[in-house]
XYZ file of N, CA, C and O in Angstrom:
724
model
N 104.139 183.478 142.715
C 104.887 184.588 143.293
C 106.330 184.539 142.799
O 106.948 183.501 142.807
N 106.805 185.685 142.399
C 108.191 185.759 141.960
C 109.099 186.095 143.130
O 108.661 186.624 144.146
N 110.367 185.776 142.974
C 111.334 186.109 144.015
C 111.939 187.463 143.714
O 112.100 187.850 142.575
N 112.299 188.147 144.761
C 112.896 189.457 144.621
C 114.168 189.490 145.431
O 114.229 188.950 146.534
N 115.198 190.132 144.865
C 116.435 190.277 145.615
C 116.194 191.154 146.823
O 115.444 192.114 146.760
N 116.851 190.848 147.919
C 116.726 191.660 149.117
C 117.259 193.051 148.829
O 118.341 193.217 148.294
N 116.491 194.054 149.154
C 116.917 195.432 148.968
C 116.486 196.018 147.643
O 116.676 197.187 147.399
N 115.905 195.226 146.751
C 115.481 195.755 145.452
C 114.016 196.162 145.531
O 113.184 195.438 146.039
N 113.729 197.324 145.041
C 112.353 197.795 144.963
C 111.839 197.592 143.547
O 112.607 197.683 142.594
N 110.543 197.348 143.378
C 110.019 197.213 142.019
C 110.263 198.497 141.240
O 109.951 199.581 141.709
N 110.821 198.397 140.050
C 111.067 199.566 139.210
C 112.222 200.426 139.682
O 112.429 201.515 139.194
N 112.985 199.975 140.659
C 114.066 200.785 141.207
C 115.306 200.682 140.330
O 115.547 199.681 139.688
N 116.077 201.754 140.328
C 117.364 201.742 139.658
C 118.423 201.930 140.718
O 118.126 202.230 141.864
N 119.668 201.798 140.316
C 120.756 201.916 141.278
C 120.793 203.308 141.891
O 121.124 203.466 143.053
N 120.426 204.343 141.090
C 120.477 205.704 141.610
C 119.222 206.087 142.380
O 119.186 207.092 143.058
N 118.152 205.348 142.241
C 116.875 205.704 142.846
C 116.932 205.504 144.346
O 117.410 204.495 144.834
N 116.428 206.506 145.072
C 116.381 206.378 146.515
C 115.257 207.223 147.060
O 114.745 208.100 146.379
N 114.888 206.974 148.269
C 113.878 207.776 148.940
C 114.567 209.029 149.455
O 115.281 208.992 150.450
N 114.362 210.129 148.767
C 115.082 211.350 149.131
C 114.480 212.040 150.339
O 115.121 212.880 150.946
N 113.228 211.712 150.683
C 112.607 212.381 151.815
C 113.004 211.753 153.148
O 112.680 212.258 154.197
N 113.728 210.641 153.089
C 114.130 209.965 154.313
C 115.645 209.929 154.381
O 116.293 209.342 153.528
N 116.202 210.582 155.380
C 117.642 210.552 155.559
C 118.062 209.127 155.831
O 117.488 208.450 156.685
N 119.041 208.658 155.077
C 119.503 207.291 155.259
C 118.595 206.278 154.604
O 118.687 205.096 154.872
N 117.685 206.750 153.720
C 116.771 205.857 153.027
C 117.519 204.868 152.164
O 118.705 205.013 151.888
N 116.827 203.844 151.705
C 117.437 202.794 150.903
C 118.168 203.413 149.725
O 117.627 204.199 148.989
N 119.426 203.078 149.550
C 120.225 203.596 148.453
C 120.910 204.904 148.783
O 121.605 205.465 147.981
N 120.735 205.413 149.978
C 121.327 206.689 150.351
C 122.780 206.512 150.725
O 123.170 205.545 151.356
N 123.587 207.495 150.325
C 124.993 207.480 150.717
C 125.168 208.104 152.096
O 126.204 207.958 152.719
N 124.115 208.806 152.562
C 124.198 209.462 153.862
C 123.926 208.439 154.965
O 122.990 207.663 154.881
N 124.698 208.451 156.033
C 124.426 207.519 157.117
C 123.180 207.956 157.881
O 122.904 209.125 158.014
N 122.455 206.981 158.337
C 121.288 207.287 159.147
C 121.735 207.749 160.518
O 122.697 207.250 161.082
N 121.047 208.752 161.028
C 121.370 209.234 162.367
C 120.085 209.577 163.086
O 119.028 209.630 162.502
N 120.152 209.825 164.325
C 118.972 210.193 165.102
C 118.236 208.975 165.604
O 118.738 207.861 165.612
N 116.951 209.178 166.002
C 116.175 208.094 166.590
C 115.972 206.903 165.666
O 115.925 205.776 166.109
N 115.868 207.139 164.352
C 115.639 206.021 163.429
C 116.828 205.069 163.422
O 116.676 203.871 163.258
N 118.030 205.597 163.594
C 119.227 204.758 163.581
C 119.308 203.915 164.845
O 119.876 202.830 164.829
N 118.761 204.392 165.934
C 118.841 203.660 167.196
C 117.680 202.703 167.381
O 117.672 201.926 168.320
N 116.652 202.798 166.501
C 115.510 201.906 166.629
C 114.415 202.484 167.510
O 113.366 201.893 167.658
N 114.631 203.651 168.114
C 113.595 204.282 168.928
C 112.704 205.139 168.038
O 113.171 205.740 167.084
N 111.419 205.234 168.344
C 110.537 206.074 167.538
C 110.900 207.546 167.717
O 111.332 207.976 168.779
N 110.721 208.314 166.636
C 110.994 209.750 166.687
C 109.890 210.439 167.472
O 108.741 210.007 167.453
N 110.223 211.516 168.172
C 109.180 212.242 168.880
C 108.201 212.849 167.886
O 108.591 213.284 166.810
N 106.925 212.864 168.252
C 105.888 213.388 167.362
C 106.021 214.898 167.247
O 106.376 215.579 168.204
N 105.725 215.421 166.045
C 105.744 216.867 165.847
C 104.487 217.450 166.471
O 103.439 216.813 166.478
N 104.564 218.666 166.976
C 103.348 219.309 167.477
C 102.329 219.423 166.348
O 102.688 219.567 165.189
N 101.035 219.392 166.687
C 99.984 219.437 165.681
C 99.963 220.740 164.906
O 99.500 220.790 163.781
N 100.460 221.828 165.502
C 100.414 223.101 164.800
C 101.616 223.295 163.868
O 101.732 224.307 163.205
N 102.503 222.310 163.790
C 103.659 222.387 162.903
C 103.270 221.863 161.528
O 102.702 220.801 161.407
N 103.571 222.640 160.504
C 103.281 222.238 159.137
C 104.591 222.154 158.391
O 105.381 223.091 158.401
N 104.823 221.015 157.785
C 106.036 220.846 156.986
C 105.662 221.069 155.536
O 104.816 220.382 154.994
N 106.292 222.026 154.888
C 105.991 222.335 153.505
C 107.039 221.684 152.619
O 108.218 222.017 152.688
N 106.586 220.734 151.801
C 107.510 220.017 150.944
C 107.862 220.825 149.703
O 108.994 220.885 149.298
N 106.865 221.419 149.070
C 107.082 222.251 147.886
C 106.297 223.532 148.073
O 105.088 223.534 147.902
N 106.959 224.612 148.427
C 106.233 225.850 148.659
C 105.545 226.338 147.397
O 106.082 226.223 146.305
N 104.336 226.872 147.546
C 103.577 227.413 146.431
C 103.950 228.875 146.275
O 103.781 229.670 147.191
N 104.450 229.214 145.103
C 104.860 230.596 144.872
C 103.680 231.462 144.484
O 103.795 232.673 144.445
N 102.533 230.836 144.170
C 101.334 231.591 143.841
C 101.292 232.062 142.397
O 100.262 232.463 141.904
N 102.397 232.026 141.681
C 102.397 232.484 140.296
C 102.309 231.333 139.308
O 102.388 231.521 138.105
N 102.147 230.116 139.806
C 102.014 228.956 138.933
C 103.340 228.362 138.519
O 103.389 227.297 137.939
N 104.423 229.069 138.784
C 105.740 228.560 138.405
C 106.272 227.653 139.499
O 105.998 227.845 140.673
N 107.025 226.668 139.092
C 107.637 225.772 140.072
C 108.752 226.517 140.787
O 109.473 227.299 140.175
N 108.909 226.310 142.092
C 109.999 226.961 142.819
C 111.346 226.538 142.263
O 111.482 225.448 141.719
N 112.323 227.410 142.389
C 113.660 227.109 141.887
C 114.192 225.853 142.545
O 114.025 225.635 143.735
N 114.806 225.007 141.754
C 115.416 223.797 142.297
C 114.486 222.603 142.338
O 114.894 221.522 142.694
N 113.197 222.763 141.991
C 112.291 221.623 141.993
C 112.195 221.080 140.583
O 112.309 221.819 139.606
N 111.958 219.779 140.437
C 111.872 219.196 139.105
C 110.628 219.695 138.374
O 109.640 220.067 138.992
N 110.703 219.688 137.032
C 109.546 220.086 136.244
C 108.427 219.090 136.474
O 108.624 217.888 136.444
N 107.232 219.622 136.711
C 106.072 218.779 136.904
C 104.958 219.300 136.030
O 104.913 220.475 135.697
N 104.040 218.432 135.669
C 102.922 218.841 134.844
C 102.022 219.783 135.635
O 101.812 219.601 136.830
N 101.545 220.804 134.947
C 100.620 221.764 135.537
C 99.377 221.808 134.663
O 99.378 221.326 133.542
N 98.331 222.435 135.174
C 97.110 222.564 134.401
C 97.095 223.901 133.669
O 97.432 224.940 134.236
N 96.678 223.842 132.406
C 96.584 225.008 131.548
C 95.169 225.066 130.986
O 94.637 224.060 130.532
N 94.563 226.251 131.010
C 93.235 226.418 130.418
C 93.423 226.766 128.949
O 94.143 227.693 128.598
N 92.775 225.992 128.071
C 92.940 226.140 126.633
C 91.606 226.514 126.000
O 90.572 225.933 126.328
N 91.651 227.499 125.102
C 90.508 227.835 124.258
C 90.981 227.677 122.817
O 91.882 228.388 122.374
N 90.394 226.725 122.122
C 90.770 226.412 120.747
C 89.613 226.812 119.843
O 88.487 226.357 120.032
N 89.882 227.678 118.863
C 88.856 228.119 117.912
C 89.163 227.529 116.552
O 90.301 227.583 116.079
N 88.143 226.955 115.913
C 88.284 226.356 114.594
C 87.195 226.912 113.679
O 86.130 227.327 114.153
N 87.466 226.937 112.378
C 86.479 227.447 111.427
C 86.711 226.814 110.070
O 87.805 226.319 109.765
N 85.658 226.869 109.244
C 85.763 226.319 107.898
C 84.439 226.394 107.182
O 83.550 227.172 107.550
N 84.303 225.572 106.152
C 83.072 225.536 105.357
C 81.895 225.097 106.241
O 82.050 224.206 107.081
N 80.741 225.712 106.057
C 79.569 225.339 106.863
C 79.175 223.869 106.675
O 79.284 223.326 105.584
N 78.755 223.260 107.793
C 78.254 221.879 107.758
C 76.977 221.823 108.581
O 76.618 222.784 109.267
N 76.332 220.682 108.555
C 75.097 220.508 109.314
C 75.352 220.567 110.814
O 76.335 220.011 111.317
N 74.472 221.263 111.546
C 74.658 221.435 112.985
C 74.570 220.115 113.747
O 75.315 219.909 114.707
N 73.683 219.226 113.332
C 73.554 217.954 114.054
C 74.808 217.107 113.890
O 75.268 216.455 114.834
N 75.400 217.131 112.689
C 76.636 216.391 112.436
C 77.797 216.970 113.266
O 78.584 216.242 113.856
N 77.863 218.305 113.317
C 78.911 218.972 114.082
C 78.751 218.699 115.578
O 79.715 218.381 116.265
N 77.527 218.804 116.061
C 77.277 218.545 117.480
C 77.680 217.119 117.853
O 78.320 216.893 118.880
N 77.344 216.154 117.022
C 77.691 214.759 117.297
C 79.210 214.589 117.345
O 79.740 213.899 118.223
N 79.920 215.239 116.432
C 81.383 215.161 116.428
C 81.987 215.778 117.675
O 82.914 215.225 118.283
N 81.472 216.940 118.087
C 81.982 217.592 119.298
C 81.676 216.773 120.546
O 82.481 216.729 121.478
N 80.527 216.120 120.574
C 80.198 215.259 121.718
C 81.135 214.049 121.774
O 81.539 213.630 122.855
N 81.494 213.494 120.608
C 82.464 212.392 120.600
C 83.825 212.881 121.075
O 84.530 212.195 121.805
N 84.218 214.089 120.658
C 85.478 214.676 121.118
C 85.443 214.861 122.633
O 86.420 214.555 123.321
N 84.327 215.331 123.160
C 84.189 215.511 124.614
C 84.337 214.180 125.334
O 84.939 214.110 126.408
N 83.813 213.131 124.750
C 83.918 211.805 125.359
C 85.356 211.306 125.323
O 85.839 210.700 126.274
N 86.073 211.587 124.218
C 87.455 211.121 124.049
C 88.460 211.904 124.882
O 89.478 211.368 125.279
N 88.202 213.184 125.103
C 89.184 214.052 125.768
C 88.822 214.198 127.236
O 87.750 214.679 127.582
N 89.740 213.830 128.108
C 89.433 213.715 129.540
C 89.152 215.029 130.258
O 88.388 215.058 131.199
N 89.765 216.148 129.850
C 89.579 217.400 130.586
C 88.673 218.372 129.841
O 88.727 219.568 130.052
N 87.824 217.879 128.981
C 86.928 218.693 128.175
C 85.962 219.451 129.076
O 85.363 218.883 129.984
N 85.798 220.746 128.829
C 84.849 221.551 129.601
C 83.604 221.850 128.792
O 82.528 221.356 129.088
N 83.751 222.711 127.776
C 82.595 223.105 126.981
C 83.002 223.269 125.523
O 84.170 223.469 125.203
N 81.999 223.230 124.675
C 82.178 223.569 123.262
C 80.963 224.364 122.840
O 79.836 224.057 123.231
N 81.225 225.424 122.094
C 80.142 226.202 121.483
C 80.354 226.109 119.983
O 81.493 226.072 119.510
N 79.257 226.085 119.229
C 79.417 225.856 117.801
C 78.357 226.587 116.994
O 77.280 226.918 117.489
N 78.684 226.835 115.749
C 77.771 227.333 114.722
C 78.103 226.524 113.468
O 79.025 225.696 113.487
N 77.398 226.767 112.392
C 77.578 225.961 111.185
C 78.989 226.069 110.610
O 79.485 225.122 109.992
N 79.683 227.216 110.833
C 80.985 227.406 110.207
C 82.137 227.645 111.180
O 83.262 227.909 110.756
N 81.895 227.547 112.463
C 82.984 227.707 113.440
C 82.595 227.093 114.785
O 81.424 226.858 115.051
N 83.631 226.842 115.598
C 83.405 226.268 116.930
C 84.514 226.726 117.856
O 85.600 227.112 117.417
N 84.214 226.693 119.151
C 85.190 227.053 120.179
C 85.147 225.971 121.246
O 84.079 225.629 121.746
N 86.310 225.447 121.576
C 86.417 224.364 122.554
C 87.226 224.875 123.731
O 88.303 225.444 123.552
N 86.720 224.662 124.938
C 87.417 225.063 126.165
C 87.678 223.806 126.985
O 86.773 223.008 127.205
N 88.915 223.672 127.439
C 89.251 222.490 128.230
C 90.530 222.750 129.012
O 91.219 223.742 128.806
N 90.844 221.824 129.924
C 92.081 221.871 130.696
C 93.061 220.889 130.086
O 92.691 219.783 129.714
N 94.305 221.312 130.007
C 95.374 220.446 129.497
C 96.436 220.325 130.573
O 96.772 221.305 131.227
N 96.953 219.145 130.756
C 98.026 218.927 131.721
C 99.329 218.827 130.950
O 99.484 217.959 130.089
N 100.264 219.754 131.236
C 101.539 219.783 130.527
C 102.600 220.423 131.405
O 102.291 221.134 132.361
N 103.843 220.184 131.056
C 104.980 220.694 131.817
C 105.080 222.213 131.736
O 105.353 222.872 132.715
N 104.882 222.765 130.529
C 104.991 224.214 130.366
C 104.060 224.669 129.246
O 103.377 223.867 128.615
N 104.049 225.973 129.005
C 103.165 226.548 128.007
C 103.444 225.999 126.609
O 102.510 225.719 125.862
N 104.694 225.814 126.278
C 105.032 225.288 124.950
C 104.418 223.908 124.726
O 103.869 223.632 123.663
N 104.512 223.043 125.728
C 103.932 221.706 125.599
C 102.411 221.766 125.515
O 101.795 221.057 124.717
N 101.788 222.607 126.344
C 100.326 222.728 126.336
C 99.839 223.238 124.987
O 98.852 222.728 124.435
N 100.524 224.234 124.433
C 100.130 224.781 123.133
C 100.326 223.747 122.024
O 99.481 223.617 121.128
N 101.416 223.010 122.062
C 101.672 221.987 121.043
C 100.595 220.902 121.075
O 100.103 220.474 120.025
N 100.212 220.488 122.259
C 99.159 219.469 122.392
C 97.834 220.018 121.872
O 97.103 219.339 121.155
N 97.541 221.271 122.225
C 96.290 221.892 121.785
C 96.231 222.015 120.267
O 95.183 221.782 119.653
N 97.348 222.366 119.652
C 97.374 222.522 118.194
C 97.203 221.191 117.469
O 96.795 221.164 116.309
N 97.503 220.093 118.131
C 97.322 218.769 117.526
C 95.935 218.181 117.792
O 95.526 217.238 117.123
N 95.214 218.723 118.757
C 93.946 218.127 119.197
C 92.953 217.924 118.057
O 92.443 216.819 117.860
N 92.655 218.966 117.309
C 91.637 218.882 116.258
C 92.041 217.871 115.195
O 91.246 217.020 114.800
N 93.284 217.952 114.736
C 93.745 217.042 113.687
C 93.764 215.587 114.111
O 93.401 214.697 113.339
N 94.191 215.340 115.338
C 94.280 213.960 115.817
C 92.916 213.331 116.047
O 92.763 212.120 115.954
N 91.914 214.147 116.371
C 90.581 213.597 116.645
C 89.635 213.752 115.455
O 88.475 213.362 115.549
N 90.139 214.322 114.365
C 89.287 214.567 113.189
C 88.636 213.278 112.696
O 87.440 213.234 112.452
N 89.413 212.230 112.568
C 88.879 210.964 112.037
C 88.071 210.215 113.094
O 86.969 209.740 112.805
N 88.591 210.106 114.320
C 87.910 209.304 115.344
C 86.601 209.928 115.807
O 85.659 209.215 116.117
N 86.522 211.261 115.847
C 85.300 211.931 116.298
C 84.453 212.413 115.124
O 83.414 213.037 115.332
N 84.913 212.146 113.894
C 84.204 212.573 112.683
C 83.971 214.089 112.689
O 82.864 214.568 112.496
N 85.063 214.821 112.909
C 85.009 216.279 112.933
C 85.192 216.825 111.520
O 85.806 216.176 110.679
N 84.685 218.020 111.254
C 84.843 218.592 109.910
C 86.307 218.960 109.632
O 87.081 219.172 110.573
N 86.681 219.079 108.372
C 88.073 219.404 108.018
C 88.359 220.901 108.158
O 88.811 221.552 107.216
N 88.114 221.440 109.312
C 88.315 222.860 109.558
C 89.744 223.111 110.005
O 90.444 222.208 110.447
N 90.143 224.374 109.935
C 91.473 224.752 110.398
C 91.373 225.488 111.728
O 90.340 226.079 112.062
N 92.452 225.451 112.465
C 92.517 226.176 113.738
C 92.756 227.643 113.409
O 93.684 227.983 112.682
N 91.884 228.513 113.943
C 91.998 229.943 113.669
C 92.327 230.748 114.929
O 92.563 231.948 114.841
N 92.350 230.095 116.075
C 92.679 230.802 117.305
C 93.061 229.839 118.407
O 92.583 228.702 118.464
N 93.954 230.297 119.266
C 94.396 229.481 120.395
C 94.764 230.401 121.546
O 95.491 231.374 121.361
N 94.234 230.104 122.719
C 94.630 230.813 123.930
C 94.966 229.769 124.977
O 94.194 228.840 125.207
N 96.130 229.919 125.597
C 96.561 229.009 126.651
C 97.022 229.868 127.823
O 97.920 230.682 127.662
N 96.374 229.693 128.990
C 96.782 230.427 130.190
C 96.923 229.458 131.346
O 96.245 228.427 131.401
N 97.792 229.776 132.277
C 97.974 228.896 133.430
C 96.781 229.016 134.371
O 95.942 229.914 134.249
N 96.715 228.097 135.294
C 95.569 228.009 136.201
C 95.379 229.267 137.055
O 94.258 229.765 137.162
N 96.448 229.826 137.670
C 96.244 231.039 138.464
C 95.716 232.213 137.631
O 94.860 232.970 138.097
N 96.189 232.359 136.398
C 95.711 233.439 135.533
C 94.236 233.240 135.196
O 93.446 234.188 135.226
N 93.857 232.018 134.897
C 92.456 231.723 134.591
C 91.562 232.074 135.776
O 90.547 232.754 135.614
N 91.950 231.630 136.959
C 91.124 231.900 138.145
C 91.092 233.386 138.476
O 90.069 233.894 138.945
N 92.166 234.099 138.223
C 92.184 235.545 138.445
C 91.207 236.228 137.492
O 90.450 237.116 137.892
N 91.199 235.824 136.238
C 90.264 236.386 135.262
C 88.819 236.146 135.669
O 87.976 237.030 135.566
N 88.526 234.917 136.086
C 87.158 234.594 136.490
C 86.753 235.446 137.693
O 85.652 235.986 137.741
N 87.653 235.607 138.661
C 87.356 236.409 139.845
C 87.107 237.871 139.486
O 86.314 238.547 140.141
N 87.781 238.373 138.451
C 87.603 239.762 138.018
C 86.435 239.926 137.055
O 86.158 241.031 136.596
N 85.754 238.839 136.734
C 84.593 238.908 135.855
C 84.904 238.826 134.377
O 84.041 239.081 133.549
N 86.130 238.475 134.007
C 86.509 238.402 132.606
C 86.706 236.970 132.136
O 87.317 236.742 131.110
N 86.203 236.012 132.865
C 86.432 234.620 132.512
C 85.441 234.106 131.512
O 84.748 234.848 130.811
N 85.352 232.826 131.462
C 84.460 232.098 130.572
C 83.014 232.522 130.819
O 82.604 232.733 131.952
N 82.203 232.628 129.761
C 80.791 232.981 129.977
C 80.099 231.909 130.809
O 80.518 230.746 130.779
N 79.084 232.290 131.564
C 78.412 231.288 132.406
C 77.868 230.144 131.564
O 77.338 230.361 130.484
N 78.030 228.945 132.077
C 77.550 227.768 131.355
C 76.038 227.717 131.403
O 75.414 228.058 132.397
N 75.492 227.268 130.304
C 74.051 227.043 130.265
C 73.772 225.755 131.021
O 74.668 224.927 131.193
N 72.530 225.571 131.469
C 72.214 224.310 132.142
C 72.575 223.130 131.245
O 72.267 223.124 130.066
N 73.295 222.196 131.794
C 73.721 221.020 131.050
C 75.155 221.117 130.582
O 75.806 220.126 130.357
N 75.693 222.362 130.435
C 77.080 222.539 130.032
C 77.391 221.783 128.756
O 76.564 221.676 127.872
N 78.611 221.280 128.653
C 79.001 220.452 127.523
C 78.972 221.158 126.191
O 79.522 222.234 126.047
N 78.322 220.578 125.200
C 78.301 221.071 123.839
C 77.007 221.843 123.612
O 75.914 221.291 123.708
N 77.146 223.154 123.299
C 75.984 224.031 123.131
C 76.156 224.889 121.882
O 77.278 225.299 121.573
N 75.073 225.234 121.199
C 75.197 226.177 120.087
C 75.441 227.591 120.619
O 75.160 227.879 121.785
N 75.974 228.473 119.750
C 76.173 229.876 120.146
C 74.835 230.526 120.397
O 73.838 230.227 119.853
């Protein structure tokens, strides 16, 4: 067991503090109220809901909140010289295994479409990651040397709105995953 200085938290910096607790460790604000006196605070009524980060419903972070990663639905289309379907399917299955948010892939001898979720701070980051996906996994998943011919990136609320209106992803075949067109 290692020794720790009193008052130091693992990974803490001098500026780091518990912002949700008034008078928390490292706070310049003096503690007041029941916590300062050592008495327990009165319980909140059960019907009271404290909202820490209000949901604006448009997928955007509320003003004044730090940037956080959000989910983006990505459709990546690739095409090139025709190759064997079994070789392509095996490569797409390896890509599905390597990529954590992989949803589906559809393929033909000369093109493929990959649908998945990407976690990124904003659209620019999600698109940049998506544009690197095929190239970065080309060698490890033994993918064909095709080029990216299409990219669509939409936020989660937009994706769910499309699906609700009937314009979303085509229904998955039994088994999902990697399927031919």
